[in-house]
Amino acid sequence: MIDLHTWTTPNGRKPAIMLEETGLPYRVHAVDISKGEQFQPGFLAVSPNNKIPAIVDHDAPGGPLSVFESGAILVYLAEKTDKLLPSGGAARFKVMEWLFWQVGGLGPMAGQFGYFALRAETKNPDAVSRFDEEVRRLLGVMDRRLGQAEYLGGDDYSIADVACYAWTISALGGLKKADGEQTVKFDSVDRWLKTVGDRPAVKRGMEIPKV
Ligand SMILES: N[C@@H](CCC(=O)N[C@@H](CS)C(=O)NCC(=O)O)C(=O)O
């Protein structure tokens, strides 16, 4: 059994989608980060950086294992089940490239954009334009990739797509809200969003945790 500690945010959806894709048995523990539950000692014991998501695998070889950082969790679950991550060679590193691109790029930049453009009480035009441009640049990079390949890693759906799905929805939604619908056009990304979003496991994962 796996314990999933998560919340209703793009990072929180990633392991939920992956657990649904793999069919592994798991229990959900909602960590309401708007109420500061990520600072409770029980959660910090599995996620010392006080961020969701985190998992505890009670059936890991050698005894219970906790894993924090969404990218590490996706790799862990992929290796545990031999699903959605090629076992070696170039194909594995194509998936890794886009996984790390999401964790180090799209996620943090879209997160900062959402904060400065939509939620900050004090408006900072430099920060808004800096992150607006960067999110648009990243979505452009993604759009070009998906104009050449069916999925981010190549021919097959992988943990790179799992990692990017909810963040792409969040990034596009943020730009549309801040700048207007007509300013946002990424055709290959839209094609990919439809393909990935039609997967039953993705639909289920996007509803977890239920609050
Ligand atoms: N690099 C981390 C980022 C996780 C993250 O930023 N989680 C946010 C929610 S999306 C969080 O828990 N924030 C609570 C806090 O910062 O106190 C990952 O990919 O797992």
JSON list of C-alpha atoms and ligand atoms in Angstrom, two decimals:
[
{"chain": "A", "resi": 1, "resn": "MET", "atom": "CA", "xyz": [0.00, 0.00, 0.00]},
{"chain": "A", "resi": 2, "resn": "ILE", "atom": "CA", "xyz": [1.14, 3.53, -0.82]},
{"chain": "A", "resi": 3, "resn": "ASP", "atom": "CA", "xyz": [0.18, 6.63, 1.16]},
{"chain": "A", "resi": 4, "resn": "LEU", "atom": "CA", "xyz": [-0.16, 9.69, -1.05]},
{"chain": "A", "resi": 5, "resn": "HIS", "atom": "CA", "xyz": [0.08, 13.09, 0.65]},
{"chain": "A", "resi": 6, "resn": "THR", "atom": "CA", "xyz": [-1.21, 15.67, -1.77]},
{"chain": "A", "resi": 7, "resn": "TRP", "atom": "CA", "xyz": [-3.35, 18.70, -2.48]},
{"chain": "A", "resi": 8, "resn": "THR", "atom": "CA", "xyz": [-5.42, 20.18, -5.33]},
{"chain": "A", "resi": 9, "resn": "THR", "atom": "CA", "xyz": [-2.51, 21.89, -7.10]},
{"chain": "A", "resi": 10, "resn": "PRO", "atom": "CA", "xyz": [-0.64, 20.98, -10.32]},
{"chain": "A", "resi": 11, "resn": "ASN", "atom": "CA", "xyz": [2.24, 19.39, -8.39]},
{"chain": "A", "resi": 12, "resn": "GLY", "atom": "CA", "xyz": [-0.26, 17.47, -6.32]},
{"chain": "A", "resi": 13, "resn": "ARG", "atom": "CA", "xyz": [-2.02, 16.03, -9.38]},
{"chain": "A", "resi": 14, "resn": "LYS", "atom": "CA", "xyz": [1.12, 14.45, -10.83]},
{"chain": "A", "resi": 15, "resn": "PRO", "atom": "CA", "xyz": [1.49, 11.45, -8.48]},
{"chain": "A", "resi": 16, "resn": "ALA", "atom": "CA", "xyz": [-2.30, 11.05, -8.36]},
{"chain": "A", "resi": 17, "resn": "ILE", "atom": "CA", "xyz": [-2.41, 10.65, -12.15]},
{"chain": "A", "resi": 18, "resn": "MET", "atom": "CA", "xyz": [0.58, 8.31, -12.04]},
{"chain": "A", "resi": 19, "resn": "LEU", "atom": "CA", "xyz": [-0.93, 6.14, -9.32]},
{"chain": "A", "resi": 20, "resn": "GLU", "atom": "CA", "xyz": [-4.11, 5.91, -11.37]},
{"chain": "A", "resi": 21, "resn": "GLU", "atom": "CA", "xyz": [-2.08, 5.02, -14.48]},
{"chain": "A", "resi": 22, "resn": "THR", "atom": "CA", "xyz": [-0.19, 2.25, -12.70]},
{"chain": "A", "resi": 23, "resn": "GLY", "atom": "CA", "xyz": [-3.14, 0.73, -10.85]},
{"chain": "A", "resi": 24, "resn": "LEU", "atom": "CA", "xyz": [-1.10, 0.50, -7.62]},
{"chain": "A", "resi": 25, "resn": "PRO", "atom": "CA", "xyz": [-3.23, 0.48, -4.45]},
{"chain": "A", "resi": 26, "resn": "TYR", "atom": "CA", "xyz": [-2.99, 3.76, -2.54]},
{"chain": "A", "resi": 27, "resn": "ARG", "atom": "CA", "xyz": [-4.63, 5.88, 0.16]},
{"chain": "A", "resi": 28, "resn": "VAL", "atom": "CA", "xyz": [-5.01, 9.65, -0.16]},
{"chain": "A", "resi": 29, "resn": "HIS", "atom": "CA", "xyz": [-4.11, 12.06, 2.63]},
{"chain": "A", "resi": 30, "resn": "ALA", "atom": "CA", "xyz": [-5.20, 15.61, 1.80]},
{"chain": "A", "resi": 31, "resn": "VAL", "atom": "CA", "xyz": [-2.71, 18.22, 3.05]},
{"chain": "A", "resi": 32, "resn": "ASP", "atom": "CA", "xyz": [-4.49, 21.58, 2.96]},
{"chain": "A", "resi": 33, "resn": "ILE", "atom": "CA", "xyz": [-1.60, 23.94, 2.24]},
{"chain": "A", "resi": 34, "resn": "SER", "atom": "CA", "xyz": [-3.92, 26.97, 2.58]},
{"chain": "A", "resi": 35, "resn": "LYS", "atom": "CA", "xyz": [-4.32, 26.02, 6.27]},
{"chain": "A", "resi": 36, "resn": "GLY", "atom": "CA", "xyz": [-0.61, 25.35, 6.87]},
{"chain": "A", "resi": 37, "resn": "GLU", "atom": "CA", "xyz": [-1.01, 21.58, 7.19]},
{"chain": "A", "resi": 38, "resn": "GLN", "atom": "CA", "xyz": [2.28, 21.12, 5.29]},
{"chain": "A", "resi": 39, "resn": "PHE", "atom": "CA", "xyz": [4.08, 22.29, 8.46]},
{"chain": "A", "resi": 40, "resn": "GLN", "atom": "CA", "xyz": [2.66, 19.59, 10.72]},
{"chain": "A", "resi": 41, "resn": "PRO", "atom": "CA", "xyz": [5.37, 17.29, 12.15]},
{"chain": "A", "resi": 42, "resn": "GLY", "atom": "CA", "xyz": [3.78, 14.13, 10.70]},
{"chain": "A", "resi": 43, "resn": "PHE", "atom": "CA", "xyz": [3.96, 15.55, 7.19]},
{"chain": "A", "resi": 44, "resn": "LEU", "atom": "CA", "xyz": [7.44, 17.04, 7.65]},
{"chain": "A", "resi": 45, "resn": "ALA", "atom": "CA", "xyz": [8.69, 13.58, 8.58]},
{"chain": "A", "resi": 46, "resn": "VAL", "atom": "CA", "xyz": [8.00, 12.45, 4.99]},
{"chain": "A", "resi": 47, "resn": "SER", "atom": "CA", "xyz": [8.46, 15.81, 3.22]},
{"chain": "A", "resi": 48, "resn": "PRO", "atom": "CA", "xyz": [11.11, 17.92, 5.01]},
{"chain": "A", "resi": 49, "resn": "ASN", "atom": "CA", "xyz": [10.79, 20.74, 2.44]},
{"chain": "A", "resi": 50, "resn": "ASN", "atom": "CA", "xyz": [7.18, 21.29, 3.64]},
{"chain": "A", "resi": 51, "resn": "LYS", "atom": "CA", "xyz": [5.72, 20.89, 0.18]},
{"chain": "A", "resi": 52, "resn": "ILE", "atom": "CA", "xyz": [3.28, 18.45, -1.32]},
{"chain": "A", "resi": 53, "resn": "PRO", "atom": "CA", "xyz": [3.37, 15.90, -2.87]},
{"chain": "A", "resi": 54, "resn": "ALA", "atom": "CA", "xyz": [5.00, 13.04, -1.00]},
{"chain": "A", "resi": 55, "resn": "ILE", "atom": "CA", "xyz": [4.43, 9.30, -0.85]},
{"chain": "A", "resi": 56, "resn": "VAL", "atom": "CA", "xyz": [5.22, 6.48, 1.55]},
{"chain": "A", "resi": 57, "resn": "ASP", "atom": "CA", "xyz": [5.52, 3.03, -0.01]},
{"chain": "A", "resi": 58, "resn": "HIS", "atom": "CA", "xyz": [4.94, 0.46, 2.73]},
{"chain": "A", "resi": 59, "resn": "ASP", "atom": "CA", "xyz": [5.86, -2.39, 0.36]},
{"chain": "A", "resi": 60, "resn": "ALA", "atom": "CA", "xyz": [9.25, -1.06, -0.75]},
{"chain": "A", "resi": 61, "resn": "PRO", "atom": "CA", "xyz": [12.09, -3.57, -0.73]},
{"chain": "A", "resi": 62, "resn": "GLY", "atom": "CA", "xyz": [13.88, -3.17, 2.60]},
{"chain": "A", "resi": 63, "resn": "GLY", "atom": "CA", "xyz": [10.95, -1.58, 4.40]},
{"chain": "A", "resi": 64, "resn": "PRO", "atom": "CA", "xyz": [8.74, 1.52, 4.18]},
{"chain": "A", "resi": 65, "resn": "LEU", "atom": "CA", "xyz": [10.20, 4.26, 1.98]},
{"chain": "A", "resi": 66, "resn": "SER", "atom": "CA", "xyz": [9.13, 7.90, 1.82]},
{"chain": "A", "resi": 67, "resn": "VAL", "atom": "CA", "xyz": [9.74, 9.96, -1.33]},
{"chain": "A", "resi": 68, "resn": "PHE", "atom": "CA", "xyz": [9.21, 13.71, -1.75]},
{"chain": "A", "resi": 69, "resn": "GLU", "atom": "CA", "xyz": [9.65, 15.90, -4.88]},
{"chain": "A", "resi": 70, "resn": "SER", "atom": "CA", "xyz": [7.14, 15.11, -7.61]},
{"chain": "A", "resi": 71, "resn": "GLY", "atom": "CA", "xyz": [9.76, 14.22, -10.24]},
{"chain": "A", "resi": 72, "resn": "ALA", "atom": "CA", "xyz": [11.39, 11.70, -7.92]},
{"chain": "A", "resi": 73, "resn": "ILE", "atom": "CA", "xyz": [7.98, 10.24, -7.09]},
{"chain": "A", "resi": 74, "resn": "LEU", "atom": "CA", "xyz": [7.14, 9.79, -10.78]},
{"chain": "A", "resi": 75, "resn": "VAL", "atom": "CA", "xyz": [10.45, 8.06, -11.47]},
{"chain": "A", "resi": 76, "resn": "TYR", "atom": "CA", "xyz": [10.00, 5.88, -8.39]},
{"chain": "A", "resi": 77, "resn": "LEU", "atom": "CA", "xyz": [6.52, 4.75, -9.40]},
{"chain": "A", "resi": 78, "resn": "ALA", "atom": "CA", "xyz": [7.60, 4.22, -13.02]},
{"chain": "A", "resi": 79, "resn": "GLU", "atom": "CA", "xyz": [10.51, 2.03, -11.96]},
{"chain": "A", "resi": 80, "resn": "LYS", "atom": "CA", "xyz": [8.40, 0.14, -9.43]},
{"chain": "A", "resi": 81, "resn": "THR", "atom": "CA", "xyz": [5.85, -0.80, -12.12]},
{"chain": "A", "resi": 82, "resn": "ASP", "atom": "CA", "xyz": [7.98, -0.67, -15.27]},
{"chain": "A", "resi": 83, "resn": "LYS", "atom": "CA", "xyz": [5.47, 1.78, -16.76]},
{"chain": "A", "resi": 84, "resn": "LEU", "atom": "CA", "xyz": [5.72, 5.15, -18.55]},
{"chain": "A", "resi": 85, "resn": "LEU", "atom": "CA", "xyz": [9.55, 5.36, -18.45]},
{"chain": "A", "resi": 86, "resn": "PRO", "atom": "CA", "xyz": [11.77, 3.43, -20.88]},
{"chain": "A", "resi": 87, "resn": "SER", "atom": "CA", "xyz": [14.27, 1.27, -19.00]},
{"chain": "A", "resi": 88, "resn": "GLY", "atom": "CA", "xyz": [17.32, 2.60, -20.81]},
{"chain": "A", "resi": 89, "resn": "GLY", "atom": "CA", "xyz": [18.89, 4.16, -23.86]},
{"chain": "A", "resi": 90, "resn": "ALA", "atom": "CA", "xyz": [18.06, 7.40, -25.65]},
{"chain": "A", "resi": 91, "resn": "ALA", "atom": "CA", "xyz": [14.31, 7.01, -25.11]},
{"chain": "A", "resi": 92, "resn": "ARG", "atom": "CA", "xyz": [14.77, 7.13, -21.32]},
{"chain": "A", "resi": 93, "resn": "PHE", "atom": "CA", "xyz": [16.73, 10.37, -21.54]},
{"chain": "A", "resi": 94, "resn": "LYS", "atom": "CA", "xyz": [14.19, 12.03, -23.85]},
{"chain": "A", "resi": 95, "resn": "VAL", "atom": "CA", "xyz": [11.62, 11.42, -21.12]},
{"chain": "A", "resi": 96, "resn": "MET", "atom": "CA", "xyz": [14.02, 12.62, -18.42]},
{"chain": "A", "resi": 97, "resn": "GLU", "atom": "CA", "xyz": [14.75, 15.82, -20.37]},
{"chain": "A", "resi": 98, "resn": "TRP", "atom": "CA", "xyz": [11.10, 16.84, -20.43]},
{"chain": "A", "resi": 99, "resn": "LEU", "atom": "CA", "xyz": [10.49, 15.70, -16.87]},
{"chain": "A", "resi": 100, "resn": "PHE", "atom": "CA", "xyz": [13.32, 17.91, -15.59]},
{"chain": "A", "resi": 101, "resn": "TRP", "atom": "CA", "xyz": [12.19, 20.71, -17.94]},
{"chain": "A", "resi": 102, "resn": "GLN", "atom": "CA", "xyz": [8.84, 20.68, -16.17]},
{"chain": "A", "resi": 103, "resn": "VAL", "atom": "CA", "xyz": [10.18, 20.41, -12.63]},
{"chain": "A", "resi": 104, "resn": "GLY", "atom": "CA", "xyz": [12.85, 23.10, -13.11]},
{"chain": "A", "resi": 105, "resn": "GLY", "atom": "CA", "xyz": [11.13, 25.32, -15.68]},
{"chain": "A", "resi": 106, "resn": "LEU", "atom": "CA", "xyz": [7.44, 25.22, -16.51]},
{"chain": "A", "resi": 107, "resn": "GLY", "atom": "CA", "xyz": [6.30, 24.55, -12.93]},
{"chain": "A", "resi": 108, "resn": "PRO", "atom": "CA", "xyz": [8.30, 27.23, -11.10]},
{"chain": "A", "resi": 109, "resn": "MET", "atom": "CA", "xyz": [7.82, 29.86, -13.83]},
{"chain": "A", "resi": 110, "resn": "ALA", "atom": "CA", "xyz": [4.07, 29.29, -14.17]},
{"chain": "A", "resi": 111, "resn": "GLY", "atom": "CA", "xyz": [3.81, 29.29, -10.37]},
{"chain": "A", "resi": 112, "resn": "GLN", "atom": "CA", "xyz": [5.59, 32.66, -10.09]},
{"chain": "A", "resi": 113, "resn": "PHE", "atom": "CA", "xyz": [3.53, 34.07, -12.96]},
{"chain": "A", "resi": 114, "resn": "GLY", "atom": "CA", "xyz": [0.30, 33.04, -11.26]},
{"chain": "A", "resi": 115, "resn": "TYR", "atom": "CA", "xyz": [1.43, 34.68, -8.04]},
{"chain": "A", "resi": 116, "resn": "PHE", "atom": "CA", "xyz": [2.62, 38.01, -9.48]},
{"chain": "A", "resi": 117, "resn": "ALA", "atom": "CA", "xyz": [-0.04, 38.39, -12.20]},
{"chain": "A", "resi": 118, "resn": "LEU", "atom": "CA", "xyz": [-3.11, 37.09, -10.40]},
{"chain": "A", "resi": 119, "resn": "ARG", "atom": "CA", "xyz": [-2.69, 36.85, -6.63]},
{"chain": "A", "resi": 120, "resn": "ALA", "atom": "CA", "xyz": [-0.13, 39.36, -5.33]},
{"chain": "A", "resi": 121, "resn": "GLU", "atom": "CA", "xyz": [-1.68, 42.21, -3.35]},
{"chain": "A", "resi": 122, "resn": "THR", "atom": "CA", "xyz": [1.04, 44.64, -4.45]},
{"chain": "A", "resi": 123, "resn": "LYS", "atom": "CA", "xyz": [1.43, 44.79, -8.23]},
{"chain": "A", "resi": 124, "resn": "ASN", "atom": "CA", "xyz": [4.98, 44.53, -9.57]},
{"chain": "A", "resi": 125, "resn": "PRO", "atom": "CA", "xyz": [4.88, 45.16, -13.35]},
{"chain": "A", "resi": 126, "resn": "ASP", "atom": "CA", "xyz": [8.50, 44.03, -13.89]},
{"chain": "A", "resi": 127, "resn": "ALA", "atom": "CA", "xyz": [7.83, 40.68, -12.23]},
{"chain": "A", "resi": 128, "resn": "VAL", "atom": "CA", "xyz": [4.56, 40.22, -14.15]},
{"chain": "A", "resi": 129, "resn": "SER", "atom": "CA", "xyz": [6.17, 40.88, -17.54]},
{"chain": "A", "resi": 130, "resn": "ARG", "atom": "CA", "xyz": [9.26, 38.81, -16.69]},
{"chain": "A", "resi": 131, "resn": "PHE", "atom": "CA", "xyz": [7.22, 35.70, -15.81]},
{"chain": "A", "resi": 132, "resn": "ASP", "atom": "CA", "xyz": [4.63, 36.32, -18.55]},
{"chain": "A", "resi": 133, "resn": "GLU", "atom": "CA", "xyz": [7.38, 36.29, -21.18]},
{"chain": "A", "resi": 134, "resn": "GLU", "atom": "CA", "xyz": [9.05, 33.26, -19.65]},
{"chain": "A", "resi": 135, "resn": "VAL", "atom": "CA", "xyz": [5.84, 31.20, -19.47]},
{"chain": "A", "resi": 136, "resn": "ARG", "atom": "CA", "xyz": [5.07, 32.11, -23.10]},
{"chain": "A", "resi": 137, "resn": "ARG", "atom": "CA", "xyz": [8.61, 31.15, -24.11]},
{"chain": "A", "resi": 138, "resn": "LEU", "atom": "CA", "xyz": [8.33, 27.78, -22.33]},
{"chain": "A", "resi": 139, "resn": "LEU", "atom": "CA", "xyz": [4.94, 27.03, -23.89]},
{"chain": "A", "resi": 140, "resn": "GLY", "atom": "CA", "xyz": [6.46, 27.92, -27.26]},
{"chain": "A", "resi": 141, "resn": "VAL", "atom": "CA", "xyz": [9.28, 25.42, -26.66]},
{"chain": "A", "resi": 142, "resn": "MET", "atom": "CA", "xyz": [6.69, 22.81, -25.74]},
{"chain": "A", "resi": 143, "resn": "ASP", "atom": "CA", "xyz": [4.55, 23.66, -28.76]},
{"chain": "A", "resi": 144, "resn": "ARG", "atom": "CA", "xyz": [7.47, 23.16, -31.12]},
{"chain": "A", "resi": 145, "resn": "ARG", "atom": "CA", "xyz": [8.34, 19.82, -29.51]},
{"chain": "A", "resi": 146, "resn": "LEU", "atom": "CA", "xyz": [4.73, 18.64, -29.81]},
{"chain": "A", "resi": 147, "resn": "GLY", "atom": "CA", "xyz": [4.67, 19.77, -33.44]},
{"chain": "A", "resi": 148, "resn": "GLN", "atom": "CA", "xyz": [7.41, 17.20, -34.06]},
{"chain": "A", "resi": 149, "resn": "ALA", "atom": "CA", "xyz": [6.49, 14.38, -31.67]},
{"chain": "A", "resi": 150, "resn": "GLU", "atom": "CA", "xyz": [3.22, 12.89, -30.50]},
{"chain": "A", "resi": 151, "resn": "TYR", "atom": "CA", "xyz": [4.25, 13.12, -26.84]},
{"chain": "A", "resi": 152, "resn": "LEU", "atom": "CA", "xyz": [6.93, 15.05, -24.98]},
{"chain": "A", "resi": 153, "resn": "GLY", "atom": "CA", "xyz": [9.26, 12.06, -24.69]},
{"chain": "A", "resi": 154, "resn": "GLY", "atom": "CA", "xyz": [8.66, 10.95, -28.28]},
{"chain": "A", "resi": 155, "resn": "ASP", "atom": "CA", "xyz": [6.27, 8.34, -29.68]},
{"chain": "A", "resi": 156, "resn": "ASP", "atom": "CA", "xyz": [4.91, 7.13, -26.35]},
{"chain": "A", "resi": 157, "resn": "TYR", "atom": "CA", "xyz": [3.02, 8.65, -23.45]},
{"chain": "A", "resi": 158, "resn": "SER", "atom": "CA", "xyz": [5.32, 8.87, -20.41]},
{"chain": "A", "resi": 159, "resn": "ILE", "atom": "CA", "xyz": [5.89, 10.42, -16.99]},
{"chain": "A", "resi": 160, "resn": "ALA", "atom": "CA", "xyz": [7.00, 13.59, -18.82]},
{"chain": "A", "resi": 161, "resn": "ASP", "atom": "CA", "xyz": [3.42, 14.03, -20.03]},
{"chain": "A", "resi": 162, "resn": "VAL", "atom": "CA", "xyz": [2.08, 13.18, -16.58]},
{"chain": "A", "resi": 163, "resn": "ALA", "atom": "CA", "xyz": [4.34, 15.88, -15.09]},
{"chain": "A", "resi": 164, "resn": "CYS", "atom": "CA", "xyz": [3.38, 18.57, -17.60]},
{"chain": "A", "resi": 165, "resn": "TYR", "atom": "CA", "xyz": [-0.37, 18.06, -17.95]},
{"chain": "A", "resi": 166, "resn": "ALA", "atom": "CA", "xyz": [-1.78, 19.98, -14.97]},
{"chain": "A", "resi": 167, "resn": "TRP", "atom": "CA", "xyz": [0.91, 22.67, -15.15]},
{"chain": "A", "resi": 168, "resn": "THR", "atom": "CA", "xyz": [0.11, 23.32, -18.81]},
{"chain": "A", "resi": 169, "resn": "ILE", "atom": "CA", "xyz": [-3.56, 23.80, -17.99]},
{"chain": "A", "resi": 170, "resn": "SER", "atom": "CA", "xyz": [-2.58, 26.13, -15.16]},
{"chain": "A", "resi": 171, "resn": "ALA", "atom": "CA", "xyz": [-0.12, 28.13, -17.31]},
{"chain": "A", "resi": 172, "resn": "LEU", "atom": "CA", "xyz": [-2.57, 28.58, -20.21]},
{"chain": "A", "resi": 173, "resn": "GLY", "atom": "CA", "xyz": [-5.38, 29.49, -17.82]},
{"chain": "A", "resi": 174, "resn": "GLY", "atom": "CA", "xyz": [-3.20, 32.07, -16.07]},
{"chain": "A", "resi": 175, "resn": "LEU", "atom": "CA", "xyz": [-2.15, 33.73, -19.34]},
{"chain": "A", "resi": 176, "resn": "LYS", "atom": "CA", "xyz": [-5.74, 33.85, -20.60]},
{"chain": "A", "resi": 177, "resn": "LYS", "atom": "CA", "xyz": [-6.97, 35.37, -17.36]},
{"chain": "A", "resi": 178, "resn": "ALA", "atom": "CA", "xyz": [-4.19, 37.96, -17.20]},
{"chain": "A", "resi": 179, "resn": "ASP", "atom": "CA", "xyz": [-3.83, 38.90, -20.88]},
{"chain": "A", "resi": 180, "resn": "GLY", "atom": "CA", "xyz": [-7.04, 37.77, -22.63]},
{"chain": "A", "resi": 181, "resn": "GLU", "atom": "CA", "xyz": [-8.03, 34.57, -24.44]},
{"chain": "A", "resi": 182, "resn": "GLN", "atom": "CA", "xyz": [-6.99, 35.81, -27.89]},
{"chain": "A", "resi": 183, "resn": "THR", "atom": "CA", "xyz": [-3.34, 36.31, -26.82]},
{"chain": "A", "resi": 184, "resn": "VAL", "atom": "CA", "xyz": [-2.79, 32.59, -26.17]},
{"chain": "A", "resi": 185, "resn": "LYS", "atom": "CA", "xyz": [-2.37, 30.25, -29.15]},
{"chain": "A", "resi": 186, "resn": "PHE", "atom": "CA", "xyz": [-0.38, 27.03, -28.93]},
{"chain": "A", "resi": 187, "resn": "ASP", "atom": "CA", "xyz": [-1.99, 24.59, -31.41]},
{"chain": "A", "resi": 188, "resn": "SER", "atom": "CA", "xyz": [0.21, 21.54, -30.83]},
{"chain": "A", "resi": 189, "resn": "VAL", "atom": "CA", "xyz": [-0.07, 21.97, -27.07]},
{"chain": "A", "resi": 190, "resn": "ASP", "atom": "CA", "xyz": [-3.86, 22.06, -27.45]},
{"chain": "A", "resi": 191, "resn": "ARG", "atom": "CA", "xyz": [-3.78, 18.84, -29.52]},
{"chain": "A", "resi": 192, "resn": "TRP", "atom": "CA", "xyz": [-1.65, 17.14, -26.83]},
{"chain": "A", "resi": 193, "resn": "LEU", "atom": "CA", "xyz": [-3.85, 18.42, -23.98]},
{"chain": "A", "resi": 194, "resn": "LYS", "atom": "CA", "xyz": [-6.87, 16.82, -25.61]},
{"chain": "A", "resi": 195, "resn": "THR", "atom": "CA", "xyz": [-5.09, 13.47, -26.14]},
{"chain": "A", "resi": 196, "resn": "VAL", "atom": "CA", "xyz": [-3.68, 13.32, -22.62]},
{"chain": "A", "resi": 197, "resn": "GLY", "atom": "CA", "xyz": [-6.84, 14.71, -21.01]},
{"chain": "A", "resi": 198, "resn": "ASP", "atom": "CA", "xyz": [-8.96, 11.98, -22.62]},
{"chain": "A", "resi": 199, "resn": "ARG", "atom": "CA", "xyz": [-7.10, 9.25, -20.72]},
{"chain": "A", "resi": 200, "resn": "PRO", "atom": "CA", "xyz": [-9.35, 7.82, -17.99]},
{"chain": "A", "resi": 201, "resn": "ALA", "atom": "CA", "xyz": [-6.48, 7.74, -15.47]},
{"chain": "A", "resi": 202, "resn": "VAL", "atom": "CA", "xyz": [-5.76, 11.41, -16.09]},
{"chain": "A", "resi": 203, "resn": "LYS", "atom": "CA", "xyz": [-9.42, 12.32, -15.60]},
{"chain": "A", "resi": 204, "resn": "ARG", "atom": "CA", "xyz": [-9.46, 10.40, -12.30]},
{"chain": "A", "resi": 205, "resn": "GLY", "atom": "CA", "xyz": [-6.11, 11.77, -11.12]},
{"chain": "A", "resi": 206, "resn": "MET", "atom": "CA", "xyz": [-7.22, 15.35, -11.75]},
{"chain": "A", "resi": 207, "resn": "GLU", "atom": "CA", "xyz": [-10.02, 14.83, -9.21]},
{"chain": "A", "resi": 208, "resn": "ILE", "atom": "CA", "xyz": [-7.64, 13.75, -6.40]},
{"chain": "A", "resi": 209, "resn": "PRO", "atom": "CA", "xyz": [-7.74, 14.73, -3.62]},
{"chain": "A", "resi": 210, "resn": "LYS", "atom": "CA", "xyz": [-11.48, 15.14, -3.37]},
{"chain": "A", "resi": 211, "resn": "VAL", "atom": "CA", "xyz": [-12.17, 18.07, -1.04]},
{"chain": "B", "resi": 1, "resn": "LIG", "atom": "N1", "xyz": [9.61, 20.94, -6.56]},
{"chain": "B", "resi": 1, "resn": "LIG", "atom": "C1", "xyz": [8.47, 20.51, -5.79]},
{"chain": "B", "resi": 1, "resn": "LIG", "atom": "C2", "xyz": [7.48, 21.64, -5.72]},
{"chain": "B", "resi": 1, "resn": "LIG", "atom": "C3", "xyz": [6.29, 21.28, -4.82]},
{"chain": "B", "resi": 1, "resn": "LIG", "atom": "C4", "xyz": [5.45, 22.51, -4.51]},
{"chain": "B", "resi": 1, "resn": "LIG", "atom": "O1", "xyz": [5.80, 23.66, -4.87]},
{"chain": "B", "resi": 1, "resn": "LIG", "atom": "N2", "xyz": [4.35, 22.28, -3.79]},
{"chain": "B", "resi": 1, "resn": "LIG", "atom": "C5", "xyz": [3.50, 23.38, -3.37]},
{"chain": "B", "resi": 1, "resn": "LIG", "atom": "C6", "xyz": [2.09, 23.18, -3.90]},
{"chain": "B", "resi": 1, "resn": "LIG", "atom": "S1", "xyz": [2.02, 23.07, -5.67]},
{"chain": "B", "resi": 1, "resn": "LIG", "atom": "C7", "xyz": [3.42, 23.40, -1.86]},
{"chain": "B", "resi": 1, "resn": "LIG", "atom": "O2", "xyz": [3.35, 22.37, -1.24]},
{"chain": "B", "resi": 1, "resn": "LIG", "atom": "N3", "xyz": [3.47, 24.59, -1.26]},
{"chain": "B", "resi": 1, "resn": "LIG", "atom": "C8", "xyz": [3.36, 24.74, 0.16]},
{"chain": "B", "resi": 1, "resn": "LIG", "atom": "C9", "xyz": [4.44, 25.63, 0.75]},
{"chain": "B", "resi": 1, "resn": "LIG", "atom": "O3", "xyz": [5.28, 26.12, -0.01]},
{"chain": "B", "resi": 1, "resn": "LIG", "atom": "O4", "xyz": [4.42, 25.85, 1.96]},
{"chain": "B", "resi": 1, "resn": "LIG", "atom": "C10", "xyz": [7.85, 19.27, -6.46]},
{"chain": "B", "resi": 1, "resn": "LIG", "atom": "O5", "xyz": [7.91, 19.18, -7.70]},
{"chain": "B", "resi": 1, "resn": "LIG", "atom": "O6", "xyz": [7.35, 18.39, -5.75]}
]
